[in-house]
CSV table of C-alpha atoms in Angstrom, one decimal:
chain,number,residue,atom,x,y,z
A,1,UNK,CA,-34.3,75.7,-3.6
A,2,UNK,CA,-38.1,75.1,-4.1
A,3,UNK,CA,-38.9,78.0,-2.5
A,4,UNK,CA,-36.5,80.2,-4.1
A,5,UNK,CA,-38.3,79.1,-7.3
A,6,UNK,CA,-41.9,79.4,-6.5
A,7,UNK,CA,-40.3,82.9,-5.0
A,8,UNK,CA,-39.2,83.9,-8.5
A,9,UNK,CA,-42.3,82.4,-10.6
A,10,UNK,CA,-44.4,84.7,-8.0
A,11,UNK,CA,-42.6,87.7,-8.4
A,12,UNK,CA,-42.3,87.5,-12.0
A,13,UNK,CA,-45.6,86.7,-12.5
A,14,UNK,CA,-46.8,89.9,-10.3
A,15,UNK,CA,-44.4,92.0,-12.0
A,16,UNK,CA,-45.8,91.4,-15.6
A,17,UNK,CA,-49.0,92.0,-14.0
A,18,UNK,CA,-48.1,95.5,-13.1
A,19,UNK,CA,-46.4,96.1,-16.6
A,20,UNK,CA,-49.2,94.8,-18.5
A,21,UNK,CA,-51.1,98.3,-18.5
A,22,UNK,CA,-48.6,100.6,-19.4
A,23,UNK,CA,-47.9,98.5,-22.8
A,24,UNK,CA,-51.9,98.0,-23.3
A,25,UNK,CA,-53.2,100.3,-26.4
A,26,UNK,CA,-54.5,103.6,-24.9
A,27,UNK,CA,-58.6,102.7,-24.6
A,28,UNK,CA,-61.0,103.8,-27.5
A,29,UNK,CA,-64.0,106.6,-26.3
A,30,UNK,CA,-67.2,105.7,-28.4
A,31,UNK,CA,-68.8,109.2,-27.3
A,32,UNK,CA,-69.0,111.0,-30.3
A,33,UNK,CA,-66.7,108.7,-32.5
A,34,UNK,CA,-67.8,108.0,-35.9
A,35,UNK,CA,-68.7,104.0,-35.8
A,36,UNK,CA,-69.1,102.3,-39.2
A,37,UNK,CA,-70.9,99.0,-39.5
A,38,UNK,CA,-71.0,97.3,-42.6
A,39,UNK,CA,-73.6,94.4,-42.1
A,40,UNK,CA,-75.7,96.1,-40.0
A,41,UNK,CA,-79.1,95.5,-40.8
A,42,UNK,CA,-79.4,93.1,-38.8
A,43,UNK,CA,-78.1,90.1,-36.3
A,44,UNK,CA,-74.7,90.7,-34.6
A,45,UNK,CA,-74.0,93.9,-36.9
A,46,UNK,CA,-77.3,95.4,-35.8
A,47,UNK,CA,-76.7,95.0,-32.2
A,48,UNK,CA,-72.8,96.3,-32.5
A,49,UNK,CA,-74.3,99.3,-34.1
A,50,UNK,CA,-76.7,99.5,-30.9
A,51,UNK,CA,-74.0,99.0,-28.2
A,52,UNK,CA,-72.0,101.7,-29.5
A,53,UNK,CA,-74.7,104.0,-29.9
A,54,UNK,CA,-75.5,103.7,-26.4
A,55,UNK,CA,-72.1,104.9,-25.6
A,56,UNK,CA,-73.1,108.0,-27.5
A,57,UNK,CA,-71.3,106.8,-31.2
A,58,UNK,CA,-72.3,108.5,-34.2
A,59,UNK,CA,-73.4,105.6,-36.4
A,60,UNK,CA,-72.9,104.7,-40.3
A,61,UNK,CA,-75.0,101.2,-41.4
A,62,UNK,CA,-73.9,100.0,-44.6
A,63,UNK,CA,-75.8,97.2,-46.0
A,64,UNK,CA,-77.3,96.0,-49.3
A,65,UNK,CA,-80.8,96.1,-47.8
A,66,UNK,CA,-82.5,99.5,-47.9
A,67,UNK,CA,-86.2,98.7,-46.2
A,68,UNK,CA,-84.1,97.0,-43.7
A,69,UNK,CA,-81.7,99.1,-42.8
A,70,UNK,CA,-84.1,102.0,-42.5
A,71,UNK,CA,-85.8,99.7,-40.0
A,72,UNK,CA,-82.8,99.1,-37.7
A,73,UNK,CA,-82.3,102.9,-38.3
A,74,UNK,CA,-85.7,103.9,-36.4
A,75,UNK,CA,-84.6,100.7,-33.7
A,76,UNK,CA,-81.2,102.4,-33.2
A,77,UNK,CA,-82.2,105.7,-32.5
A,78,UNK,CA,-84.3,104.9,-29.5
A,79,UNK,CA,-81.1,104.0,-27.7
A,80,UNK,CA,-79.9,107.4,-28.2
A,81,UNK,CA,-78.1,109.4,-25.3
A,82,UNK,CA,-78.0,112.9,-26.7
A,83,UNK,CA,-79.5,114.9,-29.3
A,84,UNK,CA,-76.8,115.6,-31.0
A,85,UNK,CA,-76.4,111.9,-32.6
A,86,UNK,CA,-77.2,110.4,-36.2
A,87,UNK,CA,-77.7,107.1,-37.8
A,88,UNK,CA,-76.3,107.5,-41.2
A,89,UNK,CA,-77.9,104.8,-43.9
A,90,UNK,CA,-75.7,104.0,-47.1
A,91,UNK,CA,-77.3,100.9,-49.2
A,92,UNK,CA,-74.2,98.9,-51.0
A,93,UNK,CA,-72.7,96.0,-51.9
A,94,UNK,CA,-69.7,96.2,-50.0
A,95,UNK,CA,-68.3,92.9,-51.9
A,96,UNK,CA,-68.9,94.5,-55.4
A,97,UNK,CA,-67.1,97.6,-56.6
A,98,UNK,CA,-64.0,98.6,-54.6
A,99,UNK,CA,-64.3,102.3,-56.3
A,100,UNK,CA,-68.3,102.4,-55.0
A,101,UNK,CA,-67.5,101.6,-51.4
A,102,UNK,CA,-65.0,104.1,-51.2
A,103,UNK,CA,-67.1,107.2,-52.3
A,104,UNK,CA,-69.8,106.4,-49.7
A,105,UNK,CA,-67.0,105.8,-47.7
A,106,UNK,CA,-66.1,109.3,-48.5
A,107,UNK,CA,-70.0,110.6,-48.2
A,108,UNK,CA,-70.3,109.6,-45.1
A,109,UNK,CA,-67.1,110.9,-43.2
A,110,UNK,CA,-68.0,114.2,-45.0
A,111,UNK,CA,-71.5,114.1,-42.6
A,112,UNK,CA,-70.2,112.4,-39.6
A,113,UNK,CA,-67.0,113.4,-39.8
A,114,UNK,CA,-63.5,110.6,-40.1
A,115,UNK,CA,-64.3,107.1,-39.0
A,116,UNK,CA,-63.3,106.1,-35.6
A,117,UNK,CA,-64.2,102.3,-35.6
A,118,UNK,CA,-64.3,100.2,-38.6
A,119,UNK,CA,-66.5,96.8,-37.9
A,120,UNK,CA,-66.3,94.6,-40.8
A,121,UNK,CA,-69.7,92.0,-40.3
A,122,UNK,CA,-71.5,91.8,-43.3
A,123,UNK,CA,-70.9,87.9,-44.3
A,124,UNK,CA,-73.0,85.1,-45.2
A,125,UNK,CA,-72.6,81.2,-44.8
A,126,UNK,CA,-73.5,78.1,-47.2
A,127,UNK,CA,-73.0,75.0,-45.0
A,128,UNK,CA,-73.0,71.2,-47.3
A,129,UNK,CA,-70.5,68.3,-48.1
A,130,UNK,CA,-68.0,69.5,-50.3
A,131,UNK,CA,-68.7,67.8,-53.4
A,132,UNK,CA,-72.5,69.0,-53.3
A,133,UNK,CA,-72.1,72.2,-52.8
A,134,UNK,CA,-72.0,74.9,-56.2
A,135,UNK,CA,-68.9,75.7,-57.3
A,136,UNK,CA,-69.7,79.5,-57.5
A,137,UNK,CA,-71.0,79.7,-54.0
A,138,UNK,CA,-67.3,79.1,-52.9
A,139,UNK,CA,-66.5,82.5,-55.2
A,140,UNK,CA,-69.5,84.2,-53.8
A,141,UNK,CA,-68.3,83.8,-50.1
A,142,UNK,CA,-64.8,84.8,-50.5
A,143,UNK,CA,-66.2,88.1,-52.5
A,144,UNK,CA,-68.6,88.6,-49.6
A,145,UNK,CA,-66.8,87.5,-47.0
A,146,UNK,CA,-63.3,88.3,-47.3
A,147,UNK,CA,-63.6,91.2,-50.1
A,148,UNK,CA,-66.1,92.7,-48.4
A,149,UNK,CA,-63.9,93.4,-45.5
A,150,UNK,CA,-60.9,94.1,-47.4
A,151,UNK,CA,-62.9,96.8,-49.7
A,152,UNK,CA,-64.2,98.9,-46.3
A,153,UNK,CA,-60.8,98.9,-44.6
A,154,UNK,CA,-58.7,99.8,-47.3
A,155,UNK,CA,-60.8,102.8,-48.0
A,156,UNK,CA,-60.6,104.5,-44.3
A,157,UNK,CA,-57.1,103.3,-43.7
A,158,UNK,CA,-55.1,106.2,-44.7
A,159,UNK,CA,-57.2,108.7,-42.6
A,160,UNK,CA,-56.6,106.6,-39.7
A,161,UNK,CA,-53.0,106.3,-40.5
A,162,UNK,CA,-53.3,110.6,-41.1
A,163,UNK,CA,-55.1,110.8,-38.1
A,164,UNK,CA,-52.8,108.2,-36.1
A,165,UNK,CA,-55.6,106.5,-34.4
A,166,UNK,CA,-58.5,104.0,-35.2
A,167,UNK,CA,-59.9,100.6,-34.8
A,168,UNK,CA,-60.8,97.7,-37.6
A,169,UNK,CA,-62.7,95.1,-36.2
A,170,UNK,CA,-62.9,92.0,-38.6
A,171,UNK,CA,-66.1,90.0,-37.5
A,172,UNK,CA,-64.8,86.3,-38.3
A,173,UNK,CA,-66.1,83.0,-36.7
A,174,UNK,CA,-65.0,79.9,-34.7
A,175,UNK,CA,-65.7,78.2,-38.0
A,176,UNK,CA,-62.3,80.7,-38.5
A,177,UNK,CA,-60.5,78.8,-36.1
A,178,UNK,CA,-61.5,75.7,-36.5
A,179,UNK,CA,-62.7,74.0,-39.8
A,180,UNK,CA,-65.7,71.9,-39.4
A,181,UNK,CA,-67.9,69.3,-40.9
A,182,UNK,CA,-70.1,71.0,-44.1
A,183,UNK,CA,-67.9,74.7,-43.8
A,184,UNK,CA,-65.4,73.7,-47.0
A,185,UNK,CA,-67.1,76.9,-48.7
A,186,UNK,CA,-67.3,79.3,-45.5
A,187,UNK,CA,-64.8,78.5,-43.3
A,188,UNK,CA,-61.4,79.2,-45.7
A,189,UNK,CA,-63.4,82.7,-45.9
A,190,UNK,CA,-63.4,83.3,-42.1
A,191,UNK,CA,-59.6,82.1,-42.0
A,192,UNK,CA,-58.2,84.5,-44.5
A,193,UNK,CA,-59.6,87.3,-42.5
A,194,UNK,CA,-57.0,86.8,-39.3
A,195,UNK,CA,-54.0,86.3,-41.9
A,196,UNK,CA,-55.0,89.4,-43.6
A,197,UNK,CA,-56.1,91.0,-39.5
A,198,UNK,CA,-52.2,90.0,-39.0
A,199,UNK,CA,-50.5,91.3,-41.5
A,200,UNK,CA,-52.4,94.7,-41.3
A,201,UNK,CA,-52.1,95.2,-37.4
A,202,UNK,CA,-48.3,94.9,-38.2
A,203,UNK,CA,-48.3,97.6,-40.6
A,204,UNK,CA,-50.4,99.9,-38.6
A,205,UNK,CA,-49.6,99.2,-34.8
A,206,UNK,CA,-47.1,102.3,-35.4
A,207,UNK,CA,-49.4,104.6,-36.4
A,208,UNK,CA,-51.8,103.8,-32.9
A,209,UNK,CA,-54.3,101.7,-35.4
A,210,UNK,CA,-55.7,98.4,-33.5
A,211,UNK,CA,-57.7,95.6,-35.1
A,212,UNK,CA,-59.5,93.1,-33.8
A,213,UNK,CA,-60.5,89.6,-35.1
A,214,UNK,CA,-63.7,88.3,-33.3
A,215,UNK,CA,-64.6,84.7,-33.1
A,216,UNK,CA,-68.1,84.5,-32.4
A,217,UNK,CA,-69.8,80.9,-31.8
A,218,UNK,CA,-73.1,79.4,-33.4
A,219,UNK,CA,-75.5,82.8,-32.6
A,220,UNK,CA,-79.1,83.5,-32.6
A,221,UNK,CA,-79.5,85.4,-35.8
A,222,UNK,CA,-81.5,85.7,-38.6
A,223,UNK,CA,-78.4,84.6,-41.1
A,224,UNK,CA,-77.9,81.6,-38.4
A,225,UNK,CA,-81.7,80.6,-38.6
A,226,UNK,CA,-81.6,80.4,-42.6
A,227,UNK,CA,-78.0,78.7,-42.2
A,228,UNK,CA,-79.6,75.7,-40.3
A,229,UNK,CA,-82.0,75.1,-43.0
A,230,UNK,CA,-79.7,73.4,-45.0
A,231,UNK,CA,-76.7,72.2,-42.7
A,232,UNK,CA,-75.6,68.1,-43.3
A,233,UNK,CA,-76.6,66.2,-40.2
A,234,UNK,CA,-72.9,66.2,-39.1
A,235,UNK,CA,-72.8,69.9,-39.0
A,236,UNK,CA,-76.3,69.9,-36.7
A,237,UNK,CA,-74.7,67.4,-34.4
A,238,UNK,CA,-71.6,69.1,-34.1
A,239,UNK,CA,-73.0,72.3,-33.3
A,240,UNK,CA,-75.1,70.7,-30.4
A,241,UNK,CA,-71.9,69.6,-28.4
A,242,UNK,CA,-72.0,74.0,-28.0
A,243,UNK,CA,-74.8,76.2,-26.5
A,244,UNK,CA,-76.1,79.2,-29.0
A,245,UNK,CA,-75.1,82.5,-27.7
A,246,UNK,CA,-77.5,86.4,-28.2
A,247,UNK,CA,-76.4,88.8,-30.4
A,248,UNK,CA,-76.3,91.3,-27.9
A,249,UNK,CA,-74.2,89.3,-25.6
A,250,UNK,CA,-71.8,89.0,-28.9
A,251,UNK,CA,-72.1,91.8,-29.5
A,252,UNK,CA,-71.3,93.5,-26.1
A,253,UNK,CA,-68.0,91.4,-25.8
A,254,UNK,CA,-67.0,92.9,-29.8
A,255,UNK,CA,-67.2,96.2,-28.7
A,256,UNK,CA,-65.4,96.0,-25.5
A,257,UNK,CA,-62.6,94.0,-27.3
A,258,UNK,CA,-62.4,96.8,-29.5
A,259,UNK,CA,-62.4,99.8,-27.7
A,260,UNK,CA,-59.5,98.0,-25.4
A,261,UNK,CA,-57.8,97.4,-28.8
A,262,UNK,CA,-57.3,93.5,-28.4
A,263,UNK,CA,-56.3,91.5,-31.2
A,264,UNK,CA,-58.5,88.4,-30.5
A,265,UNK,CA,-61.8,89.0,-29.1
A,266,UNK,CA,-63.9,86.0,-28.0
A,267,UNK,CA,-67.1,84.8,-26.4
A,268,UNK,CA,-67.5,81.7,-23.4
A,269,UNK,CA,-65.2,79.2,-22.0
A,270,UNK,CA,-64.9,77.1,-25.6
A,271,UNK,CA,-64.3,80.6,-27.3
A,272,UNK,CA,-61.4,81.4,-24.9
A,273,UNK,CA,-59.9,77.8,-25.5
A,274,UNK,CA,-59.6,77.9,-29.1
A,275,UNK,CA,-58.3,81.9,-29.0
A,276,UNK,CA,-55.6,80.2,-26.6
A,277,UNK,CA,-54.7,77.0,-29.3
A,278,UNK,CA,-55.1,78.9,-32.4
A,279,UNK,CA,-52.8,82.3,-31.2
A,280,UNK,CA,-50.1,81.0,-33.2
A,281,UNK,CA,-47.6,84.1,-34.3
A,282,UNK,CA,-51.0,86.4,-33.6
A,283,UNK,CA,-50.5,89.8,-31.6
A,284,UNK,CA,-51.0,90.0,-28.4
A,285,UNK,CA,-52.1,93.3,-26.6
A,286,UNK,CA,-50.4,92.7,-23.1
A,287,UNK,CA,-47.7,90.3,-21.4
A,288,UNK,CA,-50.5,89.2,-19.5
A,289,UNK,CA,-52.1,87.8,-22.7
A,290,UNK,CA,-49.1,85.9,-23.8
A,291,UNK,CA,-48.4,84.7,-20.5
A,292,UNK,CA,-51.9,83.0,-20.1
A,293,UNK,CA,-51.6,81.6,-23.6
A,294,UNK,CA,-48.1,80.2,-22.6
A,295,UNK,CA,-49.8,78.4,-19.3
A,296,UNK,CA,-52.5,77.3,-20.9
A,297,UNK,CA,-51.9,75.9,-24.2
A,298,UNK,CA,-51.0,72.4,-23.7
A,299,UNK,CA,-53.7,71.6,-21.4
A,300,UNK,CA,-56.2,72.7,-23.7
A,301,UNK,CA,-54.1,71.1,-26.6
A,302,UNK,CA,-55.5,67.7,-24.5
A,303,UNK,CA,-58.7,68.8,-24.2
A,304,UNK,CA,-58.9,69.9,-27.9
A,305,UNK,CA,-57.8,66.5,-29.1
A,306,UNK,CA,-61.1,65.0,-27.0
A,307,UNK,CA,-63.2,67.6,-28.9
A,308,UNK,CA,-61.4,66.6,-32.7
A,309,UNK,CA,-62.0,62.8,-31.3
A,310,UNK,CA,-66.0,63.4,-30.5
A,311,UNK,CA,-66.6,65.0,-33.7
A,312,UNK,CA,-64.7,62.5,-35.9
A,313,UNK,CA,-66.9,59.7,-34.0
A,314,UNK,CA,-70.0,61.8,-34.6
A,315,UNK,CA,-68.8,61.6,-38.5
A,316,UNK,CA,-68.4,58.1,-38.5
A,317,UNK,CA,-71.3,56.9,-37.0
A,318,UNK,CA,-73.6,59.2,-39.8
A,319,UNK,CA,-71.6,57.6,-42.4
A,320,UNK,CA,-72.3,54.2,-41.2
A,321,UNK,CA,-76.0,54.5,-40.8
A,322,UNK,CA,-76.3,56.4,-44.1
A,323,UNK,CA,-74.3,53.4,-46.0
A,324,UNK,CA,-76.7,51.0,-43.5
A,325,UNK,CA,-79.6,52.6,-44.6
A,326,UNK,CA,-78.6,52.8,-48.3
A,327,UNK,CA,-77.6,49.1,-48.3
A,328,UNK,CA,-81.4,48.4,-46.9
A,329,UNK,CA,-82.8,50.1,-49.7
A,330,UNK,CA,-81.0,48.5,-52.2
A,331,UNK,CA,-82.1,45.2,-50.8
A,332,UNK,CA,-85.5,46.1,-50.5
């Protein structure tokens, strides 16, 4: 009877194996697709923009920096793979004025022709204890980084829908996934991009539209670098427990994600853990992918709980030697 069950388990696992491709979203080619990166002056933006355009992408950089992005411009282009390809610049605020980033939406798909790709990574990050950070910074994020995705996708959606094909990536963050010591400003921001990532890829699944939420970890970018000047103690001892990952790497994994249409795109082993426990009602792009998630969730539900126990003792102990080291003052 044993047998006859290990039998079935085999078989049926095999089996969704081999119909796990012919339900998989029909792959993406980047040669001479129209790639839009808002973001992408720099860090992980700069380096999406790169990967693609080594796959032969046309590419569009939005970003509020114009010295900068005319920099990355002249960096992009020695990547290219034929003559015929352009880096298009547009300087905007993409968390500003819905009406603006929809005419040089419209500019640029007049040059380069409708977009292909979508990737949504301009963002910004203030990390602090709640009660010390500004009250406007929280409304600053959410315009920047939540509006600032919404504005860009809404504006190429209907060609894509017109065109019945596309891709949206939605560059969020573990700090997405998982909220964190000193993130009370930034992290609700990186959430509310996979509810509104879930709700969209339902509406557009049927017209062959696929987006992607990316979870990157802590990375080695110039927005990163700034971000550490100011993080709480907790935050910096928190973030040790997890190594710092390249843009390119991140960047590489994004793209791939992407162009294979996959709802949840993540980097490492602790990436792949938390993409397992957080899938909640999310998407998934193959059996396959929901079978793993099924196997895997309530051993790394147990290892999670270690993870929330470490950081809660990191907590504590701060707070003790800060009230420790107060109290010495006070006596001194």
């Amino acid at each position: 009877m044993l047998l006859l069950a290990v039998a079935f388990i085999v078989t049926f696992v095999l089996l969704l194996y081999m119909v796990s491709p012919l339900i998989s979203p029909k792959p993406l080619k980047l040669p001479g697709a129209h790639v839009v990166v808002t973001g992408g002056s720099s860090g992980i933006g700069k380096c999406i923009a790169i990967e693609c355009y080594k796959q032969g992408a046309f590419i569009t950089l939005i970003a509020r920096d114009e010295n900068k992005l005319l920099q990355t411009k002249k960096e992009i282009e020695k990547y290219c793979v034929n003559d015929k390809q352009v880096v298009l610049c547009i300087s905007v605020d993409v968390s500003k004025d819905y009406e603006q980033v929809e005419n040089v939406l419209k500019q640029a798909q007049e040059k380069l022709g409708p977009v292909d790709m979508l990737v949504n990574c301009a963002g910004t990050s203030v990390t602090g204890k709640f009660e010390e950070i500004e009250v406007n910074s929280f409304e600053r994020l959410m315009a920047v980084n939540y509006l600032g995705s919404v504005y860009p996708s809404r504006a190429v959606i209907a060609t894509m829908k017109e065109r019945r094909m596309g891709r949206i990536v939605f560059v969020s963050s573990q700090a997405g996934q998982l909220g964190l010591f000193g993130y009370t400003a930034y992290s609700p921001t990186k959430f509310a991009l996979r509810g509104l990532a879930e709700a969209l890829q339902m509406e557009v699944k049927p017209y062959n539209i696929y987006v992607t939420v990316a979870y990157p970890p802590d990375t080695d970018t110039p927005g990163f670098a700034e971000e550490s000047k100011t993080k709480p103690l907790e935050t910096k001892l928190i973030s040790e427990t997890s190594s710092v990952c390249q843009a390119e790497q991140v960047a590489r994994v994004i793209v791939r994600d992407a162009i294979q249409g996959n709802f949840n795109s993540s980097v490492g082993s602790d990436g792949y853990m938390l993409s397992i426990l957080t899938s909640g009602m999310s998407p998934v792009t193959s059996i396959t992918e929901g079978l793993q998630q099924v196997v895997c969730m309530g051993i790394f539900r147990i290892i999670g709980l270690f993870y929330l126990g470490s950081f809660d003792s990191i907590v504590r102990r701060c707070m003790m030697q800060r009230e420790k080291s107060d109290s010495t003052d006070k006596t001194e």
